[in-house]
PDB file of C-alpha atoms in Angstrom:
ATOM      1  CA  MET A 130       0.021  -0.162   0.184  1.00  0.00           C
ATOM      2  CA  THR A 131       1.464   3.583  -1.100  1.00  0.00           C
ATOM      3  CA  PHE A 132       1.275   6.206   1.556  1.00  0.00           C
ATOM      4  CA  ASP A 133      -1.085   9.131   0.563  1.00  0.00           C
ATOM      5  CA  LEU A 134       0.485  11.958   1.614  1.00  0.00           C
ATOM      6  CA  GLN A 135      -2.358  14.321   0.916  1.00  0.00           C
ATOM      7  CA  PRO A 136      -5.608  12.886   2.262  1.00  0.00           C
ATOM      8  CA  THR A 137      -8.943  14.268   3.073  1.00  0.00           C
ATOM      9  CA  LEU A 138      -9.475  13.565   6.653  1.00  0.00           C
ATOM     10  CA  GLN A 139     -12.640  14.426   8.551  1.00  0.00           C
ATOM     11  CA  GLY A 140     -12.651  15.810  12.457  1.00  0.00           C
ATOM     12  CA  GLU A 141     -15.609  16.625  14.766  1.00  0.00           C
ATOM     13  CA  LEU A 142     -13.779  20.154  15.002  1.00  0.00           C
ATOM     14  CA  LEU A 143     -11.739  20.292  11.475  1.00  0.00           C
ATOM     15  CA  GLN A 144     -11.067  18.969   8.455  1.00  0.00           C
ATOM     16  CA  LEU A 145      -7.808  18.575   6.622  1.00  0.00           C
ATOM     17  CA  ARG A 146      -7.529  18.284   2.785  1.00  0.00           C
ATOM     18  CA  PRO A 147      -4.740  19.012   0.194  1.00  0.00           C
ATOM     19  CA  LEU A 148      -3.385  22.461  -0.087  1.00  0.00           C
ATOM     20  CA  GLU A 149      -4.385  23.953  -3.280  1.00  0.00           C
ATOM     21  CA  PRO A 150      -2.810  27.132  -4.893  1.00  0.00           C
ATOM     22  CA  ALA A 151      -5.936  29.097  -4.184  1.00  0.00           C
ATOM     23  CA  ASP A 152      -5.067  28.484  -0.695  1.00  0.00           C
ATOM     24  CA  PHE A 153      -2.705  31.073  -0.545  1.00  0.00           C
ATOM     25  CA  ALA A 154      -4.706  34.566   0.556  1.00  0.00           C
ATOM     26  CA  ALA A 155      -6.866  32.498   3.507  1.00  0.00           C
ATOM     27  CA  LEU A 156      -3.438  30.864   4.928  1.00  0.00           C
ATOM     28  CA  TYR A 157      -1.799  33.918   4.329  1.00  0.00           C
ATOM     29  CA  ALA A 158      -4.396  35.947   6.605  1.00  0.00           C
ATOM     30  CA  VAL A 159      -3.685  33.169   9.303  1.00  0.00           C
ATOM     31  CA  ALA A 160       0.300  33.132   8.806  1.00  0.00           C
ATOM     32  CA  SER A 161       0.604  37.145   8.855  1.00  0.00           C
ATOM     33  CA  ASP A 162       0.256  36.981  12.632  1.00  0.00           C
ATOM     34  CA  PRO A 163       3.945  37.511  14.224  1.00  0.00           C
ATOM     35  CA  LEU A 164       3.232  35.865  17.255  1.00  0.00           C
ATOM     36  CA  LEU A 165       2.625  32.568  15.424  1.00  0.00           C
ATOM     37  CA  TRP A 166       6.307  32.452  14.526  1.00  0.00           C
ATOM     38  CA  GLU A 167       7.696  33.995  17.752  1.00  0.00           C
ATOM     39  CA  GLN A 168       9.458  30.448  18.856  1.00  0.00           C
ATOM     40  CA  HIS A 169      10.003  29.240  15.278  1.00  0.00           C
ATOM     41  CA  PRO A 170      13.491  29.184  13.852  1.00  0.00           C
ATOM     42  CA  ALA A 171      11.820  31.096  10.919  1.00  0.00           C
ATOM     43  CA  ARG A 172      10.653  34.136  12.887  1.00  0.00           C
ATOM     44  CA  THR A 173      10.037  36.271   9.610  1.00  0.00           C
ATOM     45  CA  ARG A 174       7.096  33.604   7.882  1.00  0.00           C
ATOM     46  CA  TYR A 175       4.516  36.438   8.887  1.00  0.00           C
ATOM     47  CA  GLN A 176       6.191  38.492   6.108  1.00  0.00           C
ATOM     48  CA  GLU A 177       4.367  37.915   2.585  1.00  0.00           C
ATOM     49  CA  PRO A 178       7.547  37.272   0.826  1.00  0.00           C
ATOM     50  CA  VAL A 179       8.772  34.537   3.261  1.00  0.00           C
ATOM     51  CA  PHE A 180       5.487  33.227   3.092  1.00  0.00           C
ATOM     52  CA  GLN A 181       4.894  32.794  -0.347  1.00  0.00           C
ATOM     53  CA  LYS A 182       8.159  30.914  -0.363  1.00  0.00           C
ATOM     54  CA  LEU A 183       7.015  28.592   2.391  1.00  0.00           C
ATOM     55  CA  PHE A 184       3.703  28.111   0.330  1.00  0.00           C
ATOM     56  CA  GLN A 185       5.515  27.249  -2.689  1.00  0.00           C
ATOM     57  CA  GLN A 186       7.686  24.794  -1.065  1.00  0.00           C
ATOM     58  CA  SER A 187       4.006  23.450   0.515  1.00  0.00           C
ATOM     59  CA  LEU A 188       2.635  22.873  -2.679  1.00  0.00           C
ATOM     60  CA  ALA A 189       5.726  21.442  -4.107  1.00  0.00           C
ATOM     61  CA  SER A 190       6.024  19.109  -1.232  1.00  0.00           C
ATOM     62  CA  GLY A 191       3.188  17.180  -2.270  1.00  0.00           C
ATOM     63  CA  GLY A 192       2.033  16.402   1.222  1.00  0.00           C
ATOM     64  CA  ALA A 193       1.041  19.425   2.713  1.00  0.00           C
ATOM     65  CA  LEU A 194      -2.768  19.879   4.340  1.00  0.00           C
ATOM     66  CA  VAL A 195      -4.838  22.790   4.863  1.00  0.00           C
ATOM     67  CA  ALA A 196      -7.067  22.972   7.954  1.00  0.00           C
ATOM     68  CA  ILE A 197     -10.856  24.296   7.680  1.00  0.00           C
ATOM     69  CA  ASP A 198     -12.614  24.775  10.756  1.00  0.00           C
ATOM     70  CA  ASN A 199     -15.865  22.801  10.415  1.00  0.00           C
ATOM     71  CA  SER A 200     -18.245  25.060  12.299  1.00  0.00           C
ATOM     72  CA  THR A 201     -17.115  28.611   9.937  1.00  0.00           C
ATOM     73  CA  GLY A 202     -15.502  26.998   7.117  1.00  0.00           C
ATOM     74  CA  THR A 203     -12.775  28.992   7.235  1.00  0.00           C
ATOM     75  CA  VAL A 204      -8.922  28.236   6.772  1.00  0.00           C
ATOM     76  CA  ILE A 205      -7.463  28.072  10.231  1.00  0.00           C
ATOM     77  CA  GLY A 206      -3.805  26.987   9.525  1.00  0.00           C
ATOM     78  CA  SER A 207      -1.853  23.932   7.805  1.00  0.00           C
ATOM     79  CA  SER A 208       0.393  20.758   8.721  1.00  0.00           C
ATOM     80  CA  ARG A 209       2.321  18.622   6.233  1.00  0.00           C
ATOM     81  CA  PHE A 210       3.558  15.017   5.641  1.00  0.00           C
ATOM     82  CA  ASN A 211       7.246  14.485   4.762  1.00  0.00           C
ATOM     83  CA  GLY A 212      10.379  12.329   4.219  1.00  0.00           C
ATOM     84  CA  TYR A 213       7.967   9.098   4.032  1.00  0.00           C
ATOM     85  CA  ASN A 214      10.971   6.523   4.571  1.00  0.00           C
ATOM     86  CA  PRO A 215       9.503   2.988   3.996  1.00  0.00           C
ATOM     87  CA  ALA A 216      12.654   1.180   5.148  1.00  0.00           C
ATOM     88  CA  ALA A 217      12.969   2.692   8.623  1.00  0.00           C
ATOM     89  CA  SER A 218       8.663   2.540   8.571  1.00  0.00           C
ATOM     90  CA  GLU A 219       8.771   6.402   9.540  1.00  0.00           C
ATOM     91  CA  ILE A 220       7.246   9.982   8.379  1.00  0.00           C
ATOM     92  CA  GLU A 221       7.669  13.013   9.772  1.00  0.00           C
ATOM     93  CA  ILE A 222       4.746  15.666  10.575  1.00  0.00           C
ATOM     94  CA  GLY A 223       5.599  19.205  10.553  1.00  0.00           C
ATOM     95  CA  TRP A 224       5.188  22.947   9.344  1.00  0.00           C
ATOM     96  CA  SER A 225       2.504  22.847  11.430  1.00  0.00           C
ATOM     97  CA  PHE A 226       0.692  26.206  12.396  1.00  0.00           C
ATOM     98  CA  LEU A 227      -2.808  27.227  13.521  1.00  0.00           C
ATOM     99  CA  ALA A 228      -4.693  30.876  14.145  1.00  0.00           C
ATOM    100  CA  ARG A 229      -4.055  32.026  17.554  1.00  0.00           C
ATOM    101  CA  SER A 230      -8.101  31.849  17.878  1.00  0.00           C
ATOM    102  CA  HIS A 231      -7.581  28.136  17.588  1.00  0.00           C
ATOM    103  CA  TRP A 232      -4.665  27.592  20.263  1.00  0.00           C
ATOM    104  CA  GLY A 233      -5.197  25.876  23.475  1.00  0.00           C
ATOM    105  CA  GLY A 234      -5.162  22.084  22.475  1.00  0.00           C
ATOM    106  CA  ARG A 235      -8.307  20.853  21.034  1.00  0.00           C
ATOM    107  CA  TYR A 236      -7.527  21.827  17.294  1.00  0.00           C
ATOM    108  CA  ASN A 237      -3.980  21.012  17.137  1.00  0.00           C
ATOM    109  CA  GLY A 238      -4.730  17.784  19.052  1.00  0.00           C
ATOM    110  CA  GLU A 239      -7.372  16.989  16.534  1.00  0.00           C
ATOM    111  CA  MET A 240      -5.437  18.057  13.828  1.00  0.00           C
ATOM    112  CA  LYS A 241      -2.378  15.586  15.025  1.00  0.00           C
ATOM    113  CA  ARG A 242      -4.607  12.955  15.780  1.00  0.00           C
ATOM    114  CA  LEU A 243      -6.137  12.543  12.330  1.00  0.00           C
ATOM    115  CA  MET A 244      -2.777  12.884  10.787  1.00  0.00           C
ATOM    116  CA  LEU A 245      -1.389  10.039  13.211  1.00  0.00           C
ATOM    117  CA  GLN A 246      -4.335   7.922  12.427  1.00  0.00           C
ATOM    118  CA  HIS A 247      -3.451   8.305   8.777  1.00  0.00           C
ATOM    119  CA  ALA A 248      -0.024   7.767   9.261  1.00  0.00           C
ATOM    120  CA  PHE A 249      -0.077   4.736  11.474  1.00  0.00           C
ATOM    121  CA  ARG A 250      -1.829   3.272   8.409  1.00  0.00           C
ATOM    122  CA  PHE A 251       1.407   3.148   6.755  1.00  0.00           C
ATOM    123  CA  VAL A 252       4.066   3.643   9.308  1.00  0.00           C
ATOM    124  CA  ASP A 253       5.174   2.249  12.636  1.00  0.00           C
ATOM    125  CA  SER A 254       7.073   5.961  13.614  1.00  0.00           C
ATOM    126  CA  VAL A 255       5.927   9.403  13.410  1.00  0.00           C
ATOM    127  CA  ILE A 256       8.445  11.614  14.100  1.00  0.00           C
ATOM    128  CA  PHE A 257       8.331  15.774  14.567  1.00  0.00           C
ATOM    129  CA  LEU A 258      11.541  18.058  14.062  1.00  0.00           C
ATOM    130  CA  ILE A 259      11.419  21.158  16.638  1.00  0.00           C
ATOM    131  CA  GLY A 260      13.624  23.758  17.071  1.00  0.00           C
ATOM    132  CA  PRO A 261      15.297  23.726  20.407  1.00  0.00           C
ATOM    133  CA  ASP A 262      13.785  27.051  21.613  1.00  0.00           C
ATOM    134  CA  ASN A 263      10.139  26.188  20.292  1.00  0.00           C
ATOM    135  CA  LEU A 264       9.040  25.457  23.690  1.00  0.00           C
ATOM    136  CA  ARG A 265       5.183  25.826  22.535  1.00  0.00           C
ATOM    137  CA  SER A 266       5.748  23.273  20.060  1.00  0.00           C
ATOM    138  CA  GLN A 267       7.441  20.948  22.044  1.00  0.00           C
ATOM    139  CA  ARG A 268       4.932  21.338  24.685  1.00  0.00           C
ATOM    140  CA  ALA A 269       2.170  20.631  21.989  1.00  0.00           C
ATOM    141  CA  VAL A 270       3.436  17.308  20.917  1.00  0.00           C
ATOM    142  CA  GLU A 271       4.190  16.391  24.425  1.00  0.00           C
ATOM    143  CA  LYS A 272       0.639  16.781  24.947  1.00  0.00           C
ATOM    144  CA  ILE A 273      -0.310  13.919  22.048  1.00  0.00           C
ATOM    145  CA  GLY A 274       2.390  11.742  23.447  1.00  0.00           C
ATOM    146  CA  ALA A 275       5.532  12.328  21.726  1.00  0.00           C
ATOM    147  CA  PHE A 276       8.818  11.754  23.572  1.00  0.00           C
ATOM    148  CA  ARG A 277      12.308  13.449  22.918  1.00  0.00           C
ATOM    149  CA  ASP A 278      14.496  10.847  20.998  1.00  0.00           C
ATOM    150  CA  GLY A 279      17.664  12.925  20.165  1.00  0.00           C
ATOM    151  CA  SER A 280      18.122  15.335  17.424  1.00  0.00           C
ATOM    152  CA  ARG A 281      18.233  15.621  13.860  1.00  0.00           C
ATOM    153  CA  THR A 282      19.632  18.335  11.329  1.00  0.00           C
ATOM    154  CA  ASP A 283      16.115  19.345   9.764  1.00  0.00           C
ATOM    155  CA  GLY A 284      16.073  20.473   5.780  1.00  0.00           C
ATOM    156  CA  THR A 285      17.348  23.949   6.592  1.00  0.00           C
ATOM    157  CA  GLY A 286      20.565  22.726   8.181  1.00  0.00           C
ATOM    158  CA  CYS A 287      19.135  23.777  11.742  1.00  0.00           C
ATOM    159  CA  GLU A 288      19.785  21.296  14.701  1.00  0.00           C
ATOM    160  CA  SER A 289      16.229  20.326  15.985  1.00  0.00           C
ATOM    161  CA  TRP A 290      15.189  18.099  18.783  1.00  0.00           C
ATOM    162  CA  LEU A 291      13.436  14.699  17.244  1.00  0.00           C
ATOM    163  CA  TYR A 292      10.253  14.176  18.766  1.00  0.00           C
ATOM    164  CA  ARG A 293       8.802  10.367  18.155  1.00  0.00           C
ATOM    165  CA  ILE A 294       5.085   8.452  18.537  1.00  0.00           C
ATOM    166  CA  ARG A 295       5.340   4.679  17.850  1.00  0.00           C
ATOM    167  CA  ALA A 296       2.337   3.143  16.661  1.00  0.00           C
ATOM    168  CA  LEU A 297       0.544   1.038  19.469  1.00  0.00           C
ATOM    169  CA  LYS A 298       1.311  -2.705  18.315  1.00  0.00           C
ATOM    170  CA  GLN A 299      -1.603  -5.002  18.768  1.00  0.00           C
ATOM    171  CA  PRO A 300      -0.848  -8.596  20.695  1.00  0.00           C
ATOM    172  CA  GLY A 301      -1.328 -11.340  18.608  1.00  0.00           C
TER     173      GLY A 301
END
């Protein structure tokens, strides 16, 4: 079975669907908040030219999803599957951000739960690469059960903490 990097996933609070070029304005409206990026290694992503580059990379990745609030139908953020490694039975979830109006756990928790459920159909392990100073994201992945499992250089050449969640194996 081939890993579907851009599924449509439906939850109680939100829907995740493949990112499309037409999503730029709505997603930039969320990403233009400087406080979203204050702990992130790329602190200037709120600037339109910087976000435009990220958006184009997200489209090109083939694994980016946009998050839509079920109650309003509005775009509230994004996340991405990346680096599928069948030999290691591993994939990364990253590049995640949500509008501040949706911070506090319920939306991020559901977004990650939907992505994890999908990923564990194909892999045994999901990783998250998080900047050492990004305490907000570290706490968020710890809340969903990830544990720190060393460090790794990310795609930009920065050292990141590696957090991991392993699939629960059924006895038998």
